[in-house]
Structure formats: C-alpha cells, structure tokens
CSV table of C-alpha atoms in Angstrom, one decimal:
chain,number,residue,atom,x,y,z
A,1,MET,CA,3.2,23.0,4.1
A,2,SER,CA,4.2,21.3,7.5
A,3,ARG,CA,7.2,19.4,6.8
A,4,VAL,CA,7.3,17.7,9.9
A,5,LEU,CA,8.7,14.3,8.5
A,6,SER,CA,12.0,12.7,7.0
A,7,ALA,CA,11.9,9.5,5.5
A,8,PRO,CA,16.2,7.9,6.0
A,9,GLY,CA,17.1,5.9,2.9
A,10,PHE,CA,14.2,6.5,1.1
A,11,PRO,CA,14.1,9.6,-2.0
A,12,GLU,CA,12.1,11.7,-0.1
A,13,ASP,CA,13.3,14.9,-2.0
A,14,ALA,CA,12.0,13.5,-5.1
A,15,ILE,CA,8.8,12.4,-4.0
A,16,ARG,CA,8.2,15.7,-2.0
A,17,ALA,CA,9.0,17.2,-5.6
A,18,ARG,CA,6.4,14.7,-6.8
A,19,ALA,CA,3.6,16.6,-4.2
A,20,ARG,CA,4.8,19.6,-5.4
A,21,GLU,CA,5.0,20.0,-8.9
A,22,GLY,CA,3.1,16.7,-9.9
A,23,ALA,CA,3.6,15.1,-13.9
A,24,ALA,CA,6.5,17.1,-14.6
A,25,ARG,CA,8.7,15.3,-12.1
A,26,ALA,CA,8.4,12.2,-14.4
A,27,PHE,CA,11.0,14.3,-15.8
A,28,PRO,CA,14.6,15.8,-15.4
A,29,PRO,CA,14.1,19.7,-14.2
A,30,THR,CA,13.4,21.3,-17.5
A,31,ASP,CA,16.3,24.3,-16.8
A,32,GLY,CA,18.5,21.8,-18.0
A,33,TYR,CA,16.5,21.3,-21.5
A,34,GLY,CA,18.8,22.6,-24.7
A,35,LEU,CA,22.3,22.2,-22.2
A,36,THR,CA,22.0,18.9,-20.4
A,37,LEU,CA,22.8,15.7,-22.4
A,38,PHE,CA,20.5,12.9,-20.5
A,39,GLY,CA,21.3,9.4,-20.3
A,40,ALA,CA,21.9,6.0,-18.1
A,41,GLY,CA,22.7,6.7,-14.5
A,42,GLY,CA,21.7,10.4,-14.5
A,43,ALA,CA,18.8,9.7,-12.2
A,44,PRO,CA,19.9,9.2,-9.6
A,45,GLN,CA,16.4,9.3,-7.8
A,46,SER,CA,16.0,6.0,-9.0
A,47,ALA,CA,18.7,3.8,-7.8
A,48,ALA,CA,18.4,1.0,-5.7
A,49,PRO,CA,19.0,1.2,-1.9
A,50,ARG,CA,22.1,-0.4,-0.1
A,51,GLY,CA,21.5,-4.2,0.0
A,52,GLY,CA,19.2,-3.9,-2.9
A,53,ASP,CA,15.9,-5.5,-3.9
A,54,VAL,CA,16.0,-7.6,-6.6
A,55,LEU,CA,13.5,-5.3,-8.3
A,56,ASP,CA,15.5,-2.4,-8.4
A,57,ALA,CA,17.9,-4.5,-10.6
A,58,LEU,CA,14.8,-5.1,-12.8
A,59,ARG,CA,14.9,-3.4,-16.5
A,60,LEU,CA,11.9,-3.3,-18.0
A,61,VAL,CA,12.7,-4.7,-22.2
A,62,PRO,CA,10.0,-3.0,-24.6
A,63,PRO,CA,10.1,-5.8,-28.0
A,64,VAL,CA,10.2,-4.5,-31.3
A,65,PHE,CA,7.7,-6.0,-32.9
A,66,MET,CA,4.4,-4.5,-30.9
A,67,PRO,CA,1.2,-7.1,-32.0
A,68,GLN,CA,-0.9,-5.5,-29.3
A,69,ARG,CA,0.0,-2.0,-30.8
A,70,LEU,CA,-1.2,-2.8,-34.0
A,71,GLU,CA,-4.2,-4.2,-32.2
A,72,LYS,CA,-4.9,-1.2,-30.7
A,73,LEU,CA,-3.7,0.9,-33.8
A,74,THR,CA,-7.2,-1.3,-35.7
A,75,ASP,CA,-8.9,-0.3,-32.9
A,76,LEU,CA,-8.4,3.4,-32.6
A,77,ALA,CA,-7.6,3.9,-36.9
A,78,ARG,CA,-4.8,5.9,-36.2
A,79,GLU,CA,-1.5,5.8,-34.2
A,80,PRO,CA,-1.6,4.7,-30.4
A,81,LEU,CA,-0.5,6.9,-28.0
A,82,TYR,CA,1.1,6.6,-24.2
A,83,GLY,CA,-2.2,8.1,-24.0
A,84,ASP,CA,-4.4,5.6,-24.4
A,85,VAL,CA,-3.5,3.5,-22.1
A,86,GLU,CA,-6.4,2.1,-19.7
A,87,LEU,CA,-5.8,2.5,-16.0
A,88,ALA,CA,-8.8,1.6,-14.8
A,89,THR,CA,-8.1,-1.9,-12.7
A,90,ASP,CA,-10.5,-4.1,-10.4
A,91,ILE,CA,-8.8,-4.3,-6.7
A,92,GLY,CA,-10.0,-7.0,-4.4
A,93,GLY,CA,-14.0,-6.5,-5.9
A,94,PHE,CA,-13.0,-2.7,-5.5
A,95,ARG,CA,-12.9,-0.8,-9.1
A,96,SER,CA,-9.7,1.9,-9.1
A,97,ALA,CA,-9.0,4.7,-10.8
A,98,LEU,CA,-5.0,3.4,-11.0
A,99,PRO,CA,-3.8,0.0,-9.9
A,100,VAL,CA,-3.1,1.6,-7.0
A,101,TYR,CA,-4.3,2.1,-3.5
A,102,VAL,CA,-3.0,3.9,-0.1
A,103,SER,CA,-1.4,1.2,1.9
A,104,ALA,CA,-2.5,0.7,6.0
A,105,PHE,CA,-2.3,3.5,8.4
A,106,GLY,CA,-2.6,2.5,12.0
A,107,SER,CA,-3.1,4.8,15.0
A,108,THR,CA,0.9,5.6,15.2
A,109,GLN,CA,1.8,9.6,16.0
A,110,VAL,CA,2.7,10.3,12.3
A,111,ALA,CA,-0.8,9.1,11.2
A,112,SER,CA,-2.6,10.5,14.1
A,113,SER,CA,-1.2,14.1,13.4
A,114,GLY,CA,-3.9,14.9,10.6
A,115,LEU,CA,-1.9,12.6,8.1
A,116,GLY,CA,-4.4,10.3,8.2
A,117,LEU,CA,-7.3,12.6,7.1
A,118,ALA,CA,-5.2,13.9,4.7
A,119,ALA,CA,-4.7,11.1,2.9
A,120,SER,CA,-8.0,9.5,3.5
A,121,ARG,CA,-9.4,12.5,1.3
A,122,GLN,CA,-7.3,12.4,-1.2
A,123,ALA,CA,-7.5,9.0,-1.7
A,124,GLY,CA,-11.2,8.9,-2.4
A,125,ARG,CA,-11.2,12.5,-4.4
A,126,LEU,CA,-9.0,9.8,-6.9
A,127,GLY,CA,-11.2,6.9,-6.8
A,128,ILE,CA,-8.2,4.6,-5.1
A,129,PRO,CA,-8.8,2.3,-2.7
A,130,LEU,CA,-7.7,3.3,1.0
A,131,VAL,CA,-7.0,0.5,4.2
A,132,ILE,CA,-7.2,2.3,7.6
A,133,GLY,CA,-4.6,0.1,9.6
A,134,GLU,CA,-5.1,-1.6,13.0
A,135,ASN,CA,-5.0,-0.2,16.5
A,136,VAL,CA,-6.9,3.0,15.0
A,137,VAL,CA,-10.1,2.6,17.6
A,138,PRO,CA,-8.7,1.1,20.7
A,139,THR,CA,-6.2,4.4,20.4
A,140,ASN,CA,-7.8,6.9,19.1
A,141,GLY,CA,-11.6,5.8,19.5
A,142,PHE,CA,-14.3,4.9,17.3
A,143,ALA,CA,-16.1,8.0,17.4
A,144,GLY,CA,-14.1,10.8,18.3
A,145,ASP,CA,-14.0,9.8,21.8
A,146,ALA,CA,-10.6,8.8,22.8
A,147,ASP,CA,-7.5,11.3,23.7
A,148,GLU,CA,-5.9,10.8,21.1
A,149,SER,CA,-8.1,12.2,18.4
A,150,ALA,CA,-9.0,15.3,20.2
A,151,ALA,CA,-7.0,17.6,18.1
A,152,THR,CA,-6.9,15.8,14.8
A,153,GLY,CA,-10.5,14.1,15.2
A,154,ASP,CA,-8.4,11.3,13.5
A,155,SER,CA,-10.7,8.4,14.9
A,156,MET,CA,-12.2,5.6,13.5
A,157,LEU,CA,-15.2,7.4,11.6
A,158,ALA,CA,-13.6,10.7,10.7
A,159,ARG,CA,-11.3,8.6,8.4
A,160,LEU,CA,-14.8,7.2,6.8
A,161,ARG,CA,-16.3,9.9,6.2
A,162,ALA,CA,-12.7,11.7,5.0
A,163,TYR,CA,-12.6,9.3,2.3
A,164,GLU,CA,-16.4,8.5,1.7
A,165,GLN,CA,-17.3,12.3,1.4
A,166,GLU,CA,-14.9,13.2,-1.8
A,167,LEU,CA,-15.1,9.6,-3.4
A,168,PRO,CA,-16.8,9.5,-7.1
A,169,ASP,CA,-19.5,7.2,-7.7
A,170,GLY,CA,-19.0,3.3,-8.7
A,171,MET,CA,-14.9,3.6,-7.8
A,172,GLY,CA,-12.5,3.4,-4.8
A,173,GLY,CA,-13.5,1.4,-1.8
A,174,LEU,CA,-12.4,1.0,2.4
A,175,ALA,CA,-10.5,-2.2,3.8
A,176,PHE,CA,-10.4,-1.7,7.5
A,177,GLN,CA,-7.8,-3.9,9.7
A,178,GLN,CA,-8.5,-5.6,12.5
A,179,SER,CA,-5.6,-6.6,15.2
A,180,THR,CA,-6.0,-9.1,18.3
A,181,GLU,CA,-6.7,-6.2,19.9
A,182,ASP,CA,-9.2,-4.7,17.7
A,183,ALA,CA,-10.9,-8.2,17.8
A,184,ASP,CA,-11.8,-7.1,21.4
A,185,ALA,CA,-13.2,-3.6,21.0
A,186,GLU,CA,-15.0,-5.1,18.4
A,187,VAL,CA,-13.9,-3.0,15.6
A,188,TRP,CA,-15.5,-4.9,12.6
A,189,ASN,CA,-18.5,-5.4,14.0
A,190,GLN,CA,-18.8,-1.8,14.9
A,191,ILE,CA,-18.0,-0.8,11.2
A,192,TYR,CA,-20.0,-3.3,10.2
A,193,SER,CA,-23.1,-1.9,11.7
A,194,ALA,CA,-22.4,1.5,12.1
A,195,PRO,CA,-24.8,3.6,9.5
A,196,ALA,CA,-21.8,5.9,8.5
A,197,ALA,CA,-20.6,2.8,6.7
A,198,LYS,CA,-23.8,1.8,5.1
A,199,ALA,CA,-23.5,3.4,1.7
A,200,LEU,CA,-19.7,1.5,1.0
A,201,LEU,CA,-21.5,-1.3,2.4
A,202,GLU,CA,-24.1,-1.1,0.3
A,203,SER,CA,-22.4,-0.3,-2.8
A,204,GLY,CA,-19.9,-3.0,-2.1
A,205,ARG,CA,-17.0,-1.1,-1.6
A,206,LEU,CA,-16.9,-2.3,2.4
A,207,ALA,CA,-13.6,-4.8,2.9
A,208,PHE,CA,-12.5,-5.7,6.1
A,209,GLU,CA,-8.4,-7.1,5.9
A,210,LEU,CA,-7.0,-9.9,8.4
A,211,LYS,CA,-3.2,-8.4,8.9
A,212,VAL,CA,-1.3,-11.5,9.4
A,213,GLY,CA,1.9,-9.3,9.4
A,214,GLN,CA,3.8,-6.4,7.8
A,215,GLY,CA,7.0,-5.5,6.0
A,216,ALA,CA,8.8,-3.6,8.3
A,217,LYS,CA,9.1,-6.0,11.2
A,218,PRO,CA,7.6,-9.9,10.2
A,219,GLY,CA,6.5,-11.6,13.2
A,220,LEU,CA,6.0,-8.6,15.4
A,221,GLY,CA,2.8,-6.9,15.5
A,222,GLY,CA,2.2,-3.1,15.4
A,223,MET,CA,4.4,-0.8,17.7
A,224,THR,CA,3.9,2.6,18.9
A,225,VAL,CA,5.7,4.6,21.6
A,226,LEU,CA,2.9,6.5,23.7
A,227,LYS,CA,3.4,9.0,27.0
A,228,ARG,CA,3.6,7.5,29.6
A,229,SER,CA,0.0,8.9,30.6
A,230,ALA,CA,-2.1,7.6,27.5
A,231,ALA,CA,-0.2,3.7,28.1
A,232,ASP,CA,-1.6,3.7,31.4
A,233,ARG,CA,-4.9,4.5,30.4
A,234,LEU,CA,-4.3,1.4,27.3
A,235,ALA,CA,-2.4,-1.2,30.0
A,236,ALA,CA,-5.2,-2.8,29.7
A,237,GLN,CA,-5.6,-3.2,26.0
A,238,TYR,CA,-2.2,-3.5,24.9
A,239,SER,CA,1.6,-4.8,26.2
A,240,THR,CA,3.7,-2.1,27.0
A,241,ASP,CA,7.1,-2.0,28.1
A,242,GLU,CA,8.8,1.3,30.7
A,243,SER,CA,12.4,-0.5,30.7
A,244,VAL,CA,13.3,0.0,27.1
A,245,PHE,CA,13.7,4.0,27.5
A,246,GLY,CA,15.0,3.9,30.7
A,247,GLY,CA,13.2,4.3,34.3
A,248,GLY,CA,14.4,5.7,37.5
A,249,PRO,CA,14.3,9.4,38.3
A,250,GLY,CA,14.7,12.0,35.0
A,251,ALA,CA,13.8,8.5,32.9
A,252,ASP,CA,12.4,9.6,29.2
A,253,ASP,CA,8.4,10.0,29.9
A,254,ARG,CA,7.8,7.6,26.7
A,255,VAL,CA,6.5,3.9,26.7
A,256,LEU,CA,6.5,1.2,24.2
A,257,ARG,CA,3.0,-0.3,23.0
A,258,SER,CA,3.4,-3.7,21.9
A,259,SER,CA,0.0,-5.4,19.5
A,260,SER,CA,-0.3,-8.4,19.4
A,261,PRO,CA,1.3,-10.3,16.4
A,262,GLY,CA,-1.3,-13.1,16.3
A,263,THR,CA,-0.7,-16.8,15.7
A,264,PHE,CA,-1.1,-18.3,12.6
A,265,THR,CA,-1.2,-21.9,11.3
A,266,ALA,CA,-2.1,-22.7,7.5
A,267,GLU,CA,-5.7,-24.1,9.3
A,268,ILE,CA,-6.1,-21.3,11.9
A,269,LEU,CA,-6.1,-18.7,8.8
A,270,ARG,CA,-8.5,-20.8,6.7
A,271,GLN,CA,-10.6,-20.6,9.5
A,272,GLN,CA,-10.4,-16.6,10.0
A,273,ILE,CA,-11.2,-16.2,6.4
A,274,ARG,CA,-14.0,-18.5,6.7
A,275,PHE,CA,-15.3,-16.9,9.9
A,276,MET,CA,-14.7,-14.0,8.0
A,277,ARG,CA,-17.0,-14.8,4.7
A,278,ASN,CA,-19.5,-16.1,7.2
A,279,ASN,CA,-20.1,-13.1,9.6
A,280,TYR,CA,-19.7,-10.5,7.5
A,281,PRO,CA,-21.2,-11.7,4.2
A,282,ARG,CA,-21.3,-8.3,2.2
A,283,ALA,CA,-17.8,-7.3,3.2
A,284,ARG,CA,-15.1,-8.0,1.2
A,285,ILE,CA,-12.3,-10.1,2.6
A,286,TRP,CA,-9.1,-9.2,2.3
A,287,VAL,CA,-5.6,-10.7,3.8
A,288,LYS,CA,-2.1,-9.4,4.6
A,289,LEU,CA,1.1,-11.4,4.4
A,290,PRO,CA,3.7,-10.7,5.6
A,291,PRO,CA,7.1,-11.5,3.8
A,292,GLY,CA,7.5,-14.9,5.0
A,293,ARG,CA,9.6,-17.7,3.6
A,294,ASP,CA,6.6,-19.6,3.3
A,295,ILE,CA,5.0,-17.0,1.8
A,296,HIS,CA,3.7,-18.6,-1.8
A,297,GLU,CA,1.9,-21.8,0.6
A,298,ALA,CA,0.1,-18.5,2.9
A,299,ALA,CA,-1.5,-16.8,-0.4
A,300,VAL,CA,-2.5,-20.0,-1.7
A,301,VAL,CA,-4.6,-20.4,1.6
A,302,ALA,CA,-5.7,-17.2,1.9
A,303,TRP,CA,-7.1,-17.1,-2.0
A,304,THR,CA,-8.2,-21.0,-2.1
A,305,SER,CA,-10.2,-20.4,1.4
A,306,GLY,CA,-11.8,-17.2,-0.5
A,307,ALA,CA,-9.8,-13.8,0.2
A,308,ASP,CA,-10.7,-11.0,-2.4
A,309,SER,CA,-7.3,-10.1,-2.3
A,310,VAL,CA,-4.1,-11.0,-0.4
A,311,THR,CA,-1.2,-8.1,0.0
A,312,VAL,CA,2.0,-8.9,0.2
A,313,ASP,CA,4.3,-6.4,1.7
A,314,GLY,CA,8.0,-6.9,0.9
A,315,ALA,CA,11.1,-6.1,3.5
A,316,GLU,CA,10.9,-2.6,1.8
A,317,GLY,CA,7.9,-1.8,3.2
A,318,GLY,CA,8.4,1.3,5.7
A,319,SER,CA,6.1,1.5,9.7
A,320,GLY,CA,5.6,4.0,11.9
A,321,TRP,CA,8.4,2.3,14.3
A,322,ALA,CA,10.3,-0.5,14.6
A,323,PRO,CA,13.5,-2.2,15.9
A,324,SER,CA,16.0,-1.3,13.5
A,325,SER,CA,17.7,-4.7,13.1
A,326,PHE,CA,14.2,-5.9,11.8
A,327,LEU,CA,14.8,-2.9,8.4
A,328,ASP,CA,17.1,-4.2,7.0
A,329,GLN,CA,18.0,-7.9,7.4
A,330,VAL,CA,14.4,-8.9,7.9
A,331,GLY,CA,12.1,-10.6,5.7
A,332,LEU,CA,12.3,-11.0,2.1
A,333,PRO,CA,12.5,-8.2,-0.3
A,334,LEU,CA,9.5,-8.0,-2.4
A,335,GLY,CA,11.2,-9.1,-5.5
A,336,GLU,CA,12.0,-12.2,-4.3
A,337,CYS,CA,8.0,-12.5,-3.3
A,338,LEU,CA,6.7,-12.2,-6.5
A,339,ARG,CA,9.5,-14.1,-7.5
A,340,ARG,CA,8.0,-17.6,-5.1
A,341,LEU,CA,4.4,-16.6,-5.4
A,342,GLY,CA,4.8,-16.6,-9.3
A,343,PRO,CA,1.9,-15.4,-11.1
A,344,PRO,CA,-1.5,-15.8,-9.7
A,345,SER,CA,-3.5,-18.4,-11.3
A,346,GLY,CA,-7.1,-17.6,-12.4
A,347,SER,CA,-9.2,-14.2,-10.8
A,348,HIS,CA,-6.6,-14.3,-7.5
A,349,CYS,CA,-6.1,-10.6,-6.9
A,350,LEU,CA,-2.4,-10.0,-5.9
A,351,LEU,CA,-1.6,-6.7,-4.6
A,352,VAL,CA,2.0,-5.3,-3.2
A,353,SER,CA,3.6,-2.6,-1.4
A,354,GLY,CA,7.3,-2.3,-0.4
A,355,ARG,CA,9.1,0.7,-1.4
A,356,MET,CA,6.5,2.0,-4.3
A,357,TRP,CA,6.5,5.5,-5.2
A,358,GLU,CA,8.0,6.0,-9.2
A,359,GLY,CA,6.1,4.2,-12.2
A,360,ALA,CA,9.3,2.1,-13.1
A,361,ARG,CA,8.7,-0.1,-9.4
A,362,ALA,CA,5.5,-0.1,-10.0
A,363,VAL,CA,5.1,-1.8,-13.0
A,364,LYS,CA,8.0,-4.4,-12.6
A,365,GLY,CA,5.6,-5.6,-9.8
A,366,LEU,CA,2.4,-5.4,-12.3
A,367,ALA,CA,5.0,-7.6,-15.2
A,368,LEU,CA,5.6,-9.9,-11.8
A,369,GLY,CA,2.1,-10.6,-11.5
A,370,ALA,CA,0.0,-7.7,-8.9
A,371,ARG,CA,-3.3,-6.4,-9.3
A,372,ALA,CA,-1.9,-3.0,-8.1
A,373,VAL,CA,0.9,-1.5,-6.1
A,374,GLY,CA,0.5,0.4,-2.5
A,375,LEU,CA,1.7,3.8,-1.4
A,376,GLY,CA,2.3,4.2,2.1
A,377,ARG,CA,5.1,6.7,3.0
A,378,ALA,CA,5.4,8.1,0.0
A,379,ALA,CA,2.2,8.9,0.5
A,380,LEU,CA,2.5,10.1,4.1
A,381,LEU,CA,5.9,12.3,3.0
A,382,ALA,CA,3.2,13.6,0.0
A,383,ALA,CA,0.6,14.7,2.4
A,384,ASP,CA,3.0,16.6,4.7
A,385,GLU,CA,4.3,18.5,2.0
A,386,ASP,CA,1.1,19.1,1.0
A,387,PRO,CA,-2.0,17.6,3.3
A,388,GLN,CA,-4.9,20.0,0.5
A,389,ASP,CA,-3.4,18.0,-2.7
A,390,GLY,CA,0.3,16.1,-2.3
A,391,ILE,CA,-0.9,13.1,-2.6
A,392,THR,CA,-3.4,13.9,-5.8
A,393,ARG,CA,-0.5,15.5,-7.5
A,394,LEU,CA,2.8,12.5,-6.8
A,395,VAL,CA,-0.8,10.1,-8.3
A,396,ALA,CA,-1.0,12.3,-11.3
A,397,CYS,CA,2.7,11.8,-11.8
A,398,LEU,CA,2.7,7.8,-11.0
A,399,ALA,CA,0.1,7.7,-13.4
A,400,PHE,CA,2.2,9.4,-15.8
A,401,GLU,CA,4.4,7.3,-15.6
A,402,LEU,CA,2.6,4.4,-16.0
A,403,ARG,CA,1.2,5.3,-19.3
A,404,LEU,CA,4.5,5.8,-20.5
A,405,LEU,CA,6.1,2.8,-19.5
A,406,ILE,CA,2.9,0.2,-20.4
A,407,SER,CA,2.6,2.0,-23.6
A,408,ALA,CA,6.2,1.4,-24.3
A,409,LEU,CA,5.8,-1.9,-24.0
A,410,GLY,CA,3.9,-2.1,-27.0
A,411,LYS,CA,0.7,-2.6,-24.0
A,412,TYR,CA,-2.2,-0.4,-23.0
A,413,THR,CA,-4.0,-2.2,-19.6
A,414,PRO,CA,-2.2,-3.0,-16.6
A,415,ALA,CA,-3.5,-6.6,-17.4
A,416,ALA,CA,-1.4,-7.1,-20.1
A,417,LEU,CA,2.2,-6.9,-18.5
A,418,ALA,CA,3.7,-9.8,-18.1
A,419,PRO,CA,7.0,-11.9,-16.5
A,420,GLU,CA,8.4,-11.3,-20.0
A,421,ASP,CA,8.4,-7.4,-20.2
A,422,VAL,CA,10.9,-7.7,-17.4
A,423,TRP,CA,14.9,-8.6,-17.5
A,424,LEU,CA,17.1,-9.5,-14.8
A,425,PRO,CA,21.1,-9.1,-16.0
A,426,GLU,CA,21.9,-12.4,-13.9
A,427,ALA,CA,19.5,-14.2,-16.1
A,428,ALA,CA,19.2,-15.9,-19.5
A,429,GLY,CA,15.8,-14.6,-19.9
A,430,PRO,CA,12.3,-13.0,-17.9
A,431,TYR,CA,12.9,-12.9,-15.0
A,432,LEU,CA,10.9,-16.8,-14.2
A,433,LEU,CA,10.1,-19.0,-11.4
A,434,PRO,CA,12.7,-21.3,-11.8
C-alpha cells in the first residue's frame, strides 16, 4: 500500500475506504448497526464541495407508480430486485460492463509513477473503456525508450499491453488522446500501425480521442513540472518556463512544461474529425470538450461531423497539475454543462466526468443525458491505495450503488433514466432546459 497521493477538497478517505472494502462501503460502518439511527444529513462524505455544482444540489426522486417495474415483474415472473438492473452499456462504439470508463491519464508524474499501468490492468479486468491521455509518447516513449519510463515501464505500449492482457472478449476499448505535440510525434499513426494494437483494432475496440480541452484548466494545454535535465531533453517539443519556480543560485530545480492548447473554430473541429475518419477508418472517433460556455454548439458540431462519442469534462474535473485560480473559478460546472446540452438526440453518445466517485452523482449525470461517467482522481486514489485491486473494489461499490438507485427509480437499465428522475429544490419541476 503506497498511499503517496493526496487530493485536497476531494473525499479521499471515503474513496480509499471503498478501494479497501468494496461494496460494503455503500453503507455506513456496520459497527453502528443496532446502535445508530440514520437519516438525512448523516452522510458528510457526499456533501457538495465549496461553491458547489448544481449536480450535487439535485435529488433523485423515485415515483410512487412504477410501470417499468411491472414490466420487469412480468418478464421475470417474480418481483424484481436491485440485482436485476442490467448495467452493460454501449460507450462510444464499445461494449462496456458498466456505464463507467476510466478518464485520461497522461504523462504527469502521478500517472507515470506506475499508477497508469495499475489503472490499465484493472480497467481491462473490469471490461470498461480506458482513455490514455496526451503527451505519453513524447515524455515516456512509445515502447519504453524515454528516461522517465525506465523505472516503471510506463510507456504507451506498456499501458496498452497491460489493458489488453486483462480484457474479456468483446468488452471494453482503449482510446488514445493526441495533443499538438503528440501529432508531431505521429502518435496515432504509430498506434494504428503497431502490431500490439492489431487485436484491438480488428475487434473494433480502438479509439482516437481529439482533446479540445479539459475541465481543470479550460483554455490551457497540459502542464507538468519537470526536473531541469528532463526539461532540457523536451525543450524542442514543448514550451518550458524556468522562471516560474525561481532563478539564480540555489533555485528550485523544477521547470514548468506546457503543451499547446490547440486552436479551434467550428470549421477546424469539423475538419479535424473528418481527417480522423479518413485516415483511421477502423478506429472510433472520440472528442473531449472543456466546460466552455458554447458547449452545446461544440458538441453538436462534433456529433454531426461523425464523432462516435463526445466527452464533456466539467469544471470539477481533476488534474495532475493546474494553476490554482483555474480550479475554483474557471469553466462551467458539470451540472450547468448538462443543462445547456440537454438530453442528446438519437444515437449521440455523451460521456461526462468531473468529481465522479459514487453512485448518486453518477445516476444524476446519466439521468440528464450521459451514456457513461468517467473516473479520474477517484481511480488514481484507489490504485494508490491498492495497485492490484483498489479500482476493482471502488467500481464494485459504484456498481452496487447504481443498481440500488436505478431500481429505486423503478427502472432497470441506465438508458431508461431521464430528467424526470431528478429534482432541483429551486425549480418547479424536473431539471430540464428552460
């Protein structure tokens, strides 16, 4: 048990407990059973953060009359239970065991410390999609040829193999992000032609994700802190800034490395997606959007241009490194993104991330139109708690809660959830678009 990570403002203790104990942590500690009376306000671990997202203020509201429960009863010839909820879901062209995926981990020191590999193994074992984030190849190498991957083996191919070796037949899928610097390194070209990716490609379980932005620092590219020696090696590929952490004799031996955020207009996004479709016809196309004020327009452009999936990262999304002013004051909260988007039409697949770790917030996101929710910081904390099984237990607890909550709403698949299932105290009815 390494326990080297911390996550200020995030329910770290509750997540670590789930990583150790699994589904049992969906309930209060059992040593209080028979001695404690439980009620509203007694679960501080689910309290909204300071400045709170409206998603946390929403309540799930089961009806009295449940026609879908009657339909399920008829199908089963018995009263249905929470265990009858079917969680398998199609996510961006992949079949997933749950409406859950593991969000992008790039080349930050946290993910490159071995936790990226641990997350890959466990996500594969669970049969849920995994996104490998940007800048892994330029920083850690494609096949383990960079200095930073020597100790952990945390190269691009190492993460791919760790995931694929655990993956059940017909389940899951692997998505690879590409930044401007990755494009210079021809990351997608390397993966598309790599023998190690052949099985995923031929089985339709390979995706390329175009990262337009992220929740923790919308408008900025990826940022990491490097030792001066590593920064010198990468200076030709990235923007580096030695002045941020001091200069002169005795200065801190750390340098800020920044990725290009990329430049997008509606037409540029359309052309990027068309380029991806043309050059990688057998790969699924995903697009990751930051929580921008024009989120609805951007999502529609992506879908109508042919994206298999659009990921919206709310302002609550985490990061290995970001300016403090961005974390609490920049970007739309996920709940407002969902309000502006409205339920996607037709077969459009919407994925959402941002402070996801327990069932109630996940179900609210699903009810408001998401096909699946992404685990970011929660997955890394769980892997840090137990690199072998921490994410597996965390997801087991999440799946248990999903079944309890969905069945309590009188429904038996995530796709059956709808805005009618949530209520905002300040509103006169369901949390719908105005």
